[in-house]
Short mmCIF file of C-alpha atoms and ligand atoms in Angstrom, two decimals:
data_model
loop_
_atom_site.label_atom_id
_atom_site.label_comp_id
_atom_site.label_asym_id
_atom_site.label_seq_id
_atom_site.Cartn_x
_atom_site.Cartn_y
_atom_site.Cartn_z
CA MET M 162 178.14 48.79 144.68
CA SER M 163 180.77 49.15 142.10
CA LEU M 164 179.74 50.33 138.26
CA LEU M 165 182.46 47.66 137.36
CA GLU M 166 183.53 44.43 139.05
CA LEU M 167 185.69 41.65 138.48
CA ASN M 168 186.21 38.71 140.44
CA GLY M 169 188.60 35.84 139.55
CA VAL M 170 188.49 36.70 135.85
CA LYS M 171 190.66 33.81 133.98
CA VAL M 172 191.55 34.14 130.32
CA HIS M 173 193.50 31.02 129.20
CA PHE M 174 194.43 30.74 125.48
CA PRO M 175 194.74 27.39 124.26
CA VAL M 176 198.08 26.45 122.57
CA LYS M 177 197.15 23.88 119.93
CA LYS M 178 199.27 20.94 117.77
CA GLY M 179 199.10 18.98 114.94
CA VAL M 180 198.17 19.24 111.52
CA LEU M 181 194.55 20.02 112.18
CA PHE M 182 195.61 22.41 115.39
CA ASP M 183 193.05 19.95 117.39
CA ARG M 184 195.63 18.92 119.99
CA THR M 185 195.59 21.19 122.96
CA VAL M 186 198.97 20.80 124.38
CA GLY M 187 199.20 23.59 126.81
CA HIS M 188 197.58 26.97 127.64
CA VAL M 189 198.59 30.77 127.75
CA TYR M 190 197.43 32.25 131.09
CA ALA M 191 196.97 35.07 129.85
CA VAL M 192 194.56 36.52 132.82
CA ASP M 193 194.80 34.81 135.86
CA GLY M 194 192.75 35.85 138.49
CA VAL M 195 192.10 39.19 138.56
CA SER M 196 189.74 40.86 140.80
CA LEU M 197 189.24 44.55 140.93
CA SER M 198 186.49 47.04 140.88
CA VAL M 199 185.66 50.42 139.37
CA GLU M 200 183.62 53.09 140.65
CA ALA M 201 181.52 54.99 138.42
CA GLY M 202 182.60 58.43 137.41
CA GLN M 203 186.52 57.27 138.00
CA THR M 204 189.55 56.32 136.18
CA TYR M 205 191.04 52.53 137.04
CA GLY M 206 194.58 52.76 135.49
CA LEU M 207 196.12 49.27 134.56
CA VAL M 208 199.75 49.43 134.18
CA GLY M 209 202.22 46.41 133.04
CA GLU M 210 205.17 44.98 131.07
CA SER M 211 204.33 44.00 127.34
CA GLY M 212 202.57 40.76 127.84
CA CYS M 213 201.50 40.97 131.36
CA GLY M 214 197.79 40.80 130.01
CA LYS M 215 196.22 44.23 129.81
CA THR M 216 194.72 44.06 126.49
CA THR M 217 193.24 40.71 126.93
CA LEU M 218 191.70 41.80 130.20
CA GLY M 219 190.31 44.69 129.04
CA ARG M 220 188.95 42.68 125.55
CA ALA M 221 187.46 40.33 128.64
CA ILE M 222 185.66 43.20 130.17
CA LEU M 223 183.61 43.60 126.57
CA ARG M 224 183.21 39.69 126.15
CA LEU M 225 185.69 40.35 122.85
CA VAL M 226 187.78 37.04 124.43
CA ASP M 227 186.31 33.95 125.86
CA ILE M 228 186.56 34.35 130.01
CA THR M 229 187.75 31.09 131.16
CA ASP M 230 186.66 31.67 134.51
CA GLY M 231 185.50 34.85 137.08
CA GLU M 232 183.00 37.05 136.76
CA VAL M 233 182.63 40.49 134.94
CA VAL M 234 179.80 42.15 136.79
CA PHE M 235 178.53 45.49 135.13
CA ASP M 236 176.00 47.59 136.61
CA GLY M 237 174.39 44.37 138.68
CA THR M 238 174.82 42.03 135.75
CA ASP M 239 177.57 39.56 135.37
CA LEU M 240 178.83 39.29 131.71
CA ALA M 241 181.00 36.59 131.88
CA LYS M 242 177.84 34.25 131.63
CA LEU M 243 175.61 36.25 129.64
CA PRO M 244 174.15 34.46 126.19
CA GLY M 245 174.91 36.23 123.35
CA GLU M 246 171.47 38.13 122.64
CA GLU M 247 171.51 39.31 125.88
CA MET M 248 175.27 40.60 125.81
CA ARG M 249 174.32 42.70 122.81
CA ARG M 250 172.02 45.20 125.13
CA PHE M 251 175.12 45.88 127.32
CA ARG M 252 177.47 46.17 124.16
CA ARG M 253 176.89 49.83 123.42
CA ARG M 254 177.42 51.01 127.29
CA LEU M 255 180.86 49.41 127.28
CA GLN M 256 183.34 50.35 124.55
CA MET M 257 187.18 50.45 123.81
CA VAL M 258 189.68 53.33 122.43
CA PHE M 259 192.49 51.13 120.66
CA GLN M 260 196.20 51.95 120.49
CA ASP M 261 196.27 52.24 116.92
CA PRO M 262 193.34 54.52 115.84
CA LEU M 263 194.64 54.12 111.91
CA GLY M 264 194.43 50.48 112.24
CA SER M 265 191.17 50.49 113.82
CA LEU M 266 189.96 53.22 111.37
CA ASN M 267 188.83 51.55 107.92
CA PRO M 268 190.66 53.76 105.62
CA ARG M 269 187.69 53.74 102.52
CA GLN M 270 185.01 55.01 104.97
CA ASN M 271 184.81 58.71 105.88
CA ILE M 272 184.10 59.95 109.21
CA GLU M 273 180.46 59.77 109.02
CA SER M 274 180.29 56.65 107.68
CA ILE M 275 182.63 55.26 110.66
CA LEU M 276 181.11 57.20 113.20
CA SER M 277 177.38 56.49 111.86
CA GLU M 278 177.94 52.91 111.45
CA GLY M 279 177.74 51.78 115.17
CA MET M 280 174.70 54.18 116.05
CA ALA M 281 172.74 52.74 113.41
CA ALA M 282 173.86 49.24 114.31
CA HIS M 283 172.22 49.98 118.06
CA GLY M 284 169.66 52.20 117.20
CA ILE M 285 171.06 55.27 117.60
CA GLY M 286 168.81 58.76 115.74
CA ALA M 287 165.83 57.70 113.88
CA ASP M 288 167.53 58.54 110.57
CA GLN M 289 171.15 59.61 109.26
CA GLU M 290 169.90 63.24 109.73
CA GLU M 291 169.58 62.63 113.43
CA ARG M 292 172.34 60.90 113.78
CA ARG M 293 174.82 63.14 111.56
CA GLU M 294 173.76 66.27 113.98
CA ARG M 295 174.64 64.02 116.86
CA ILE M 296 178.33 63.19 115.29
CA ARG M 297 178.33 67.16 114.44
CA GLU M 298 178.11 67.70 118.62
CA ILE M 299 180.14 65.03 119.05
CA LEU M 300 183.22 65.59 116.81
CA ALA M 301 183.33 69.60 118.37
CA ARG M 302 183.32 67.84 121.39
CA VAL M 303 186.57 66.02 120.95
CA GLY M 304 187.97 69.03 119.10
CA LEU M 305 187.59 68.48 115.63
CA PRO M 306 186.33 70.61 112.45
CA ALA M 307 182.78 69.95 111.57
CA ASN M 308 184.31 69.46 107.89
CA ALA M 309 186.04 66.36 109.08
CA LEU M 310 182.48 64.31 108.53
CA SER M 311 183.41 63.72 104.80
CA ARG M 312 187.11 63.20 105.04
CA TYR M 313 188.77 60.10 105.35
CA PRO M 314 191.18 58.88 108.04
CA HIS M 315 194.42 59.33 106.45
CA GLU M 316 194.09 63.05 106.13
CA PHE M 317 194.03 63.61 109.94
CA SER M 318 197.53 63.61 111.86
CA GLY M 319 198.14 60.74 114.52
CA GLY M 320 196.20 63.14 117.26
CA GLN M 321 193.18 63.92 115.64
CA ARG M 322 192.95 60.27 114.39
CA GLN M 323 192.71 59.36 118.16
CA ARG M 324 189.82 62.04 118.67
CA ILE M 325 188.29 60.01 116.20
CA GLY M 326 188.59 56.98 117.83
CA ILE M 327 187.03 58.61 121.08
CA ALA M 328 184.38 60.26 119.43
CA ARG M 329 183.33 56.75 117.71
CA ALA M 330 182.99 55.18 121.02
CA LEU M 331 181.03 58.86 122.43
CA VAL M 332 178.68 58.47 119.74
CA LEU M 333 177.41 55.10 120.99
CA GLU M 334 176.93 57.05 124.69
CA PRO M 335 178.76 54.60 126.62
CA ASP M 336 179.22 54.33 130.77
CA VAL M 337 182.47 52.88 130.34
CA ILE M 338 185.71 53.13 128.21
CA ILE M 339 188.33 51.02 128.32
CA CYS M 340 191.27 52.78 126.83
CA ASP M 341 193.91 50.67 125.56
CA GLU M 342 197.16 52.65 125.03
CA PRO M 343 195.27 55.58 123.86
CA VAL M 344 198.38 57.69 123.41
CA SER M 345 201.44 55.32 123.27
CA ALA M 346 201.37 55.75 119.63
CA LEU M 347 201.47 59.33 119.41
CA ASP M 348 204.25 62.18 120.08
CA VAL M 349 204.96 63.02 123.63
CA SER M 350 203.81 66.80 122.61
CA ILE M 351 200.25 65.12 121.59
CA GLN M 352 199.80 62.72 124.71
CA ALA M 353 198.94 65.19 126.97
CA GLN M 354 196.56 66.99 124.68
CA VAL M 355 194.58 63.50 124.24
CA ILE M 356 194.78 62.77 128.47
CA ASN M 357 193.46 66.32 129.15
CA LEU M 358 190.62 65.71 126.36
CA LEU M 359 189.98 62.35 128.15
CA GLU M 360 189.96 64.14 131.72
CA GLU M 361 187.52 66.75 130.20
CA LEU M 362 185.22 64.36 128.52
CA GLN M 363 184.95 62.52 131.64
CA GLU M 364 184.39 65.32 133.41
CA ALA M 365 181.44 66.68 131.27
CA MET M 366 179.88 63.54 130.67
CA GLY M 367 180.57 61.35 133.40
CA LEU M 368 182.17 58.52 132.33
CA THR M 369 184.05 55.74 133.75
CA TYR M 370 187.45 54.71 132.46
CA VAL M 371 189.70 52.22 132.55
CA VAL M 372 192.92 53.43 131.12
CA ILE M 373 195.75 50.67 129.72
CA ALA M 374 199.26 51.70 129.70
CA HIS M 375 202.53 50.11 129.57
CA ASP M 376 203.79 53.90 130.80
CA LEU M 377 203.71 54.50 134.55
CA ALA M 378 203.89 58.11 133.84
CA VAL M 379 200.79 58.49 131.51
CA VAL M 380 198.16 57.12 134.36
CA ARG M 381 199.63 58.57 137.04
CA HIS M 382 197.54 62.01 136.68
CA ILE M 383 194.60 60.55 134.90
CA SER M 384 193.77 57.87 137.35
CA ASP M 385 191.79 57.68 140.77
CA VAL M 386 192.82 53.87 141.64
CA VAL M 387 196.05 52.16 139.56
CA GLY M 388 196.81 48.08 139.57
CA VAL M 389 199.76 47.35 138.35
CA MET M 390 199.80 43.75 136.29
CA TYR M 391 202.46 41.15 136.16
CA LEU M 392 202.35 37.58 134.37
CA GLY M 393 198.66 37.86 134.24
CA SER M 394 197.62 38.83 137.43
CA LEU M 395 197.77 42.51 139.83
CA VAL M 396 200.55 42.43 142.27
CA GLU M 397 199.39 45.76 143.52
CA GLU M 398 196.74 48.40 143.59
CA ALA M 399 196.25 51.60 145.57
CA PRO M 400 194.80 55.12 145.11
CA SER M 401 196.75 56.79 142.15
CA ASP M 402 198.69 59.15 144.63
CA THR M 403 199.59 56.44 147.35
CA LEU M 404 201.18 54.00 144.94
CA TYR M 405 203.01 56.37 143.08
CA ALA M 406 204.17 57.70 146.78
CA GLU M 407 204.45 54.37 148.76
CA PRO M 408 205.01 51.59 146.27
CA ARG M 409 205.08 48.53 148.47
CA HIS M 410 205.56 45.91 145.98
CA PRO M 411 209.24 44.68 144.40
CA TYR M 412 208.06 45.08 140.99
CA THR M 413 206.13 48.20 141.06
CA ARG M 414 209.20 49.82 143.26
CA ALA M 415 211.10 48.42 140.14
CA LEU M 416 209.23 50.04 137.41
CA MET M 417 208.83 53.54 139.40
CA SER M 418 212.49 53.06 139.85
CA ALA M 419 212.76 53.16 135.74
CA VAL M 420 210.92 56.40 135.36
CA PRO M 421 213.43 59.84 135.86
CA VAL M 422 212.48 62.44 137.93
CA PRO M 423 212.81 66.31 136.65
CA ASP M 424 213.96 67.45 140.00
CA PRO M 425 217.70 66.39 139.63
CA GLU M 426 218.41 66.33 143.14
CA VAL M 427 215.29 63.60 143.65
CA GLU M 428 216.58 62.04 140.63
CA ASP M 429 220.08 61.51 141.82
CA ASN M 430 219.07 60.45 145.13
CA ARG M 431 216.37 58.12 143.85
CA GLU M 432 216.32 54.28 144.24
CA ARG M 433 217.18 52.46 141.20
CA ILE M 434 216.27 48.73 140.45
CA LEU M 435 217.35 46.93 137.33
CA LEU M 436 215.40 43.84 136.76
CA THR M 437 217.65 40.66 135.98
CA GLY M 438 216.33 38.05 133.73
CA ASP M 439 213.38 38.14 130.95
CA LEU M 440 209.82 37.81 131.78
CA PRO M 441 208.96 34.19 132.09
CA SER M 442 206.63 33.25 129.36
CA PRO M 443 202.74 33.19 130.65
CA ALA M 444 202.33 29.63 129.00
CA ASN M 445 204.83 28.63 131.91
CA PRO M 446 204.39 30.68 134.43
CA PRO M 447 206.55 30.02 137.18
CA ALA M 448 205.09 28.81 140.73
CA GLY M 449 204.28 30.56 143.78
CA CYS M 450 205.09 34.26 143.39
CA ARG M 451 205.23 34.87 139.60
CA PHE M 452 207.83 37.67 140.32
CA HIS M 453 210.22 35.54 142.33
CA THR M 454 212.46 34.70 139.53
CA ARG M 455 213.11 38.09 139.35
CA CYS M 456 212.30 39.52 142.55
CA PRO M 457 215.61 41.63 144.55
CA TRP M 458 213.96 40.77 147.80
CA LYS M 459 213.00 36.92 147.31
CA GLN M 460 213.20 35.10 150.65
CA ASP M 461 213.94 31.26 150.85
CA THR M 462 210.42 30.69 152.18
CA LEU M 463 207.18 30.88 150.43
CA CYS M 464 208.14 32.93 147.37
CA ALA M 465 209.36 29.91 145.37
CA THR M 466 206.10 28.13 146.36
CA ASP M 467 203.04 30.14 147.72
CA ARG M 468 201.24 32.24 145.25
CA PRO M 469 200.41 35.25 147.60
CA GLU M 470 196.77 36.79 147.29
CA LEU M 471 196.44 40.64 147.03
CA ARG M 472 195.75 41.53 150.53
CA ASP M 473 194.64 44.88 152.06
CA LEU M 474 197.11 46.75 153.80
CA GLY M 475 195.10 49.01 154.57
CA GLY M 476 193.36 52.60 152.77
CA GLY M 477 192.37 50.17 149.85
CA HIS M 478 196.36 49.48 149.34
CA ARG M 479 196.22 45.93 148.13
CA VAL M 480 199.62 44.10 147.60
CA ALA M 481 200.32 40.44 146.24
CA CYS M 482 203.82 40.01 148.39
CA HIS M 483 204.31 37.50 151.34
CA TRP M 484 206.91 40.26 152.63
CA ALA M 485 205.50 43.42 151.99
CA GLU M 486 205.32 44.76 155.44
CA LYS M 487 208.74 43.52 156.22
CA ILE M 488 210.17 45.17 153.09
CA ALA M 489 208.54 48.60 153.98
CA ASP M 490 210.13 48.65 157.14
CA GLY M 491 213.44 47.54 156.23
CA THR M 492 213.95 43.99 158.30
CA ILE M 493 214.13 42.34 154.83
CA ARG M 494 216.86 43.91 152.42
CA PRO M 495 217.27 43.37 149.05
CA SER M 496 219.93 40.41 148.12
CA ALA M 497 223.25 42.06 148.07
CA ASN M 498 223.45 41.11 144.27
CA ALA M 499 224.73 44.65 142.74
CA ALA M 500 223.63 43.94 139.34
CA THR M 501 219.79 43.57 140.64
CA VAL M 502 219.63 46.59 143.14
CA VAL M 503 221.55 49.53 142.29
CA PRO M 504 221.74 52.45 145.15
CA PRO M 505 222.06 56.04 144.40
CA PRO M 506 225.75 56.52 144.00
CA ALA M 507 226.63 57.99 146.60
CA ALA M 508 230.44 58.65 145.66
CA GLU M 509 229.15 60.49 142.93
CA ARG M 510 226.52 62.05 145.13
CA GLU M 511 228.99 63.52 147.96
CA GLU M 512 231.23 64.66 145.38
CA LYS M 513 228.43 66.69 143.66
CA GLU M 514 227.40 68.16 147.23
CA THR M 515 231.26 69.62 147.95
CA ALA M 516 231.29 71.12 144.42
CA ALA M 517 228.04 73.00 144.96
CA ALA M 518 229.41 74.24 148.15
CA SER M 519 232.71 75.20 147.01
N1 LIG C 298 194.56 35.49 120.82
C1 LIG C 298 195.45 35.07 121.54
N2 LIG C 298 195.60 33.77 121.68
C2 LIG C 298 196.99 33.24 122.02
N3 LIG C 298 197.56 33.73 122.80
C3 LIG C 298 196.83 35.27 123.15
C4 LIG C 298 196.11 36.03 122.77
N4 LIG C 298 195.75 37.26 122.63
C5 LIG C 298 196.90 37.28 123.45
N5 LIG C 298 197.60 36.25 123.82
C6 LIG C 298 198.80 35.88 124.78
O1 LIG C 298 198.45 36.59 126.09
C7 LIG C 298 199.37 37.11 126.62
C8 LIG C 298 198.90 38.57 126.94
O2 LIG C 298 198.91 39.19 126.14
P1 LIG C 298 198.18 41.10 126.00
O3 LIG C 298 198.07 41.19 124.82
O4 LIG C 298 196.84 40.67 126.56
O5 LIG C 298 199.21 41.56 126.64
P2 LIG C 298 199.55 43.58 127.15
O6 LIG C 298 199.67 43.18 128.46
O7 LIG C 298 198.36 43.97 126.63
O8 LIG C 298 201.03 43.37 126.18
P3 LIG C 298 201.31 44.74 125.33
O9 LIG C 298 201.71 45.95 126.38
O10 LIG C 298 202.45 44.36 124.31
O11 LIG C 298 200.07 45.44 124.05
C9 LIG C 298 200.71 37.54 125.41
O12 LIG C 298 201.57 36.11 126.12
C10 LIG C 298 200.13 36.86 124.30
O13 LIG C 298 200.78 36.20 123.36
S1 LIG C 299 206.41 37.24 147.52
FE1 LIG C 299 208.73 37.13 147.62
S2 LIG C 299 209.23 37.00 145.28
FE2 LIG C 299 207.42 37.53 145.23
S3 LIG C 299 207.53 40.05 145.77
FE3 LIG C 299 207.59 39.38 147.85
S4 LIG C 299 209.34 39.14 148.26
FE4 LIG C 299 209.67 39.20 145.94
MG1 LIG C 300 198.35 45.35 124.81
#
């Protein structure tokens, strides 16, 4: 059994109206039926545009938001229905690292105080002396100097603060860490360092990660499996290499086509899909396939009426598209609308080839 298993998880936020905010006039379908599993010691990468529900899903796993429906099975126990008292026992084992390390660290507490707070609450370490020893070990592990203990968050750089955020999770000896956009607030040069650190720690400590990012490039190398979210649900999931080599869902292809490739030849020839239309509101998601209002491959049947389920195409490659096979083999072509699909500029390519040959 997987260490973490989500079955049909839904998080619907009520939209209230009225002077006393007591009338529910609708719901934001932030997470709307997500099923996935994460194996122990592995990394699940979760990607998608802003507002698609990634953070809400992460928070649901930790029970930081109310789960409307579904199961969050961690190490054999469904956390979704656990009474608060019993949930406390599991809290320590599931930790979160946030995007904005400064915003999540109390500026008036020094590092020792920030890190020992949770330890004391969970009864880790017999006394402060023992806790300090443990904190020293962890600080060294995440590459921070021992004198960091008595310093304050503002005295550190962005990358160091994220290391503090990671240390704060680690001192609690968790099994699972949900990293929510762990590097998106950092300079590109620092991003790789923090990702590498996460990988080293995983190997050394046997951690299981869920890494959330809006950037496909960030999760690619660290993830064993990647799931792509659109408007509250998964549209595609596959082992990382498979997903990047053969994206099958039109939305994934569009996301992928926005990532520049360093190799100039590949870059010139790669598919470019520009999505038209705005992301629909999760308070009023389209019927049928949620992507049909923007999908260049949309068909007259099924797409606007029937919501596609995630189907396994083999090898753990799951896709929620009625027409995935026909799109893959070219039987179904994207609509001729040039604004939605921009093929590689062939004329330009020929020109270049001619120039190169001469
Ligand atoms: N507490 C809340 N009450 C009502 N709506 C919420 C709440 N939290 C999130 N939402 C809404 O749920 C949707 C999903 O939000 P969420 O923060 O999970 O997206 P995200 O994928 O993490 O986006 P980003 O990439 O910007 O962080 C959004 O429409 C958001 O406005
Ligand atoms: S089901 Fe239809 S609208 Fe949805 S992704 Fe597939 S082709 Fe596009
Ligand atoms: Mg978020």
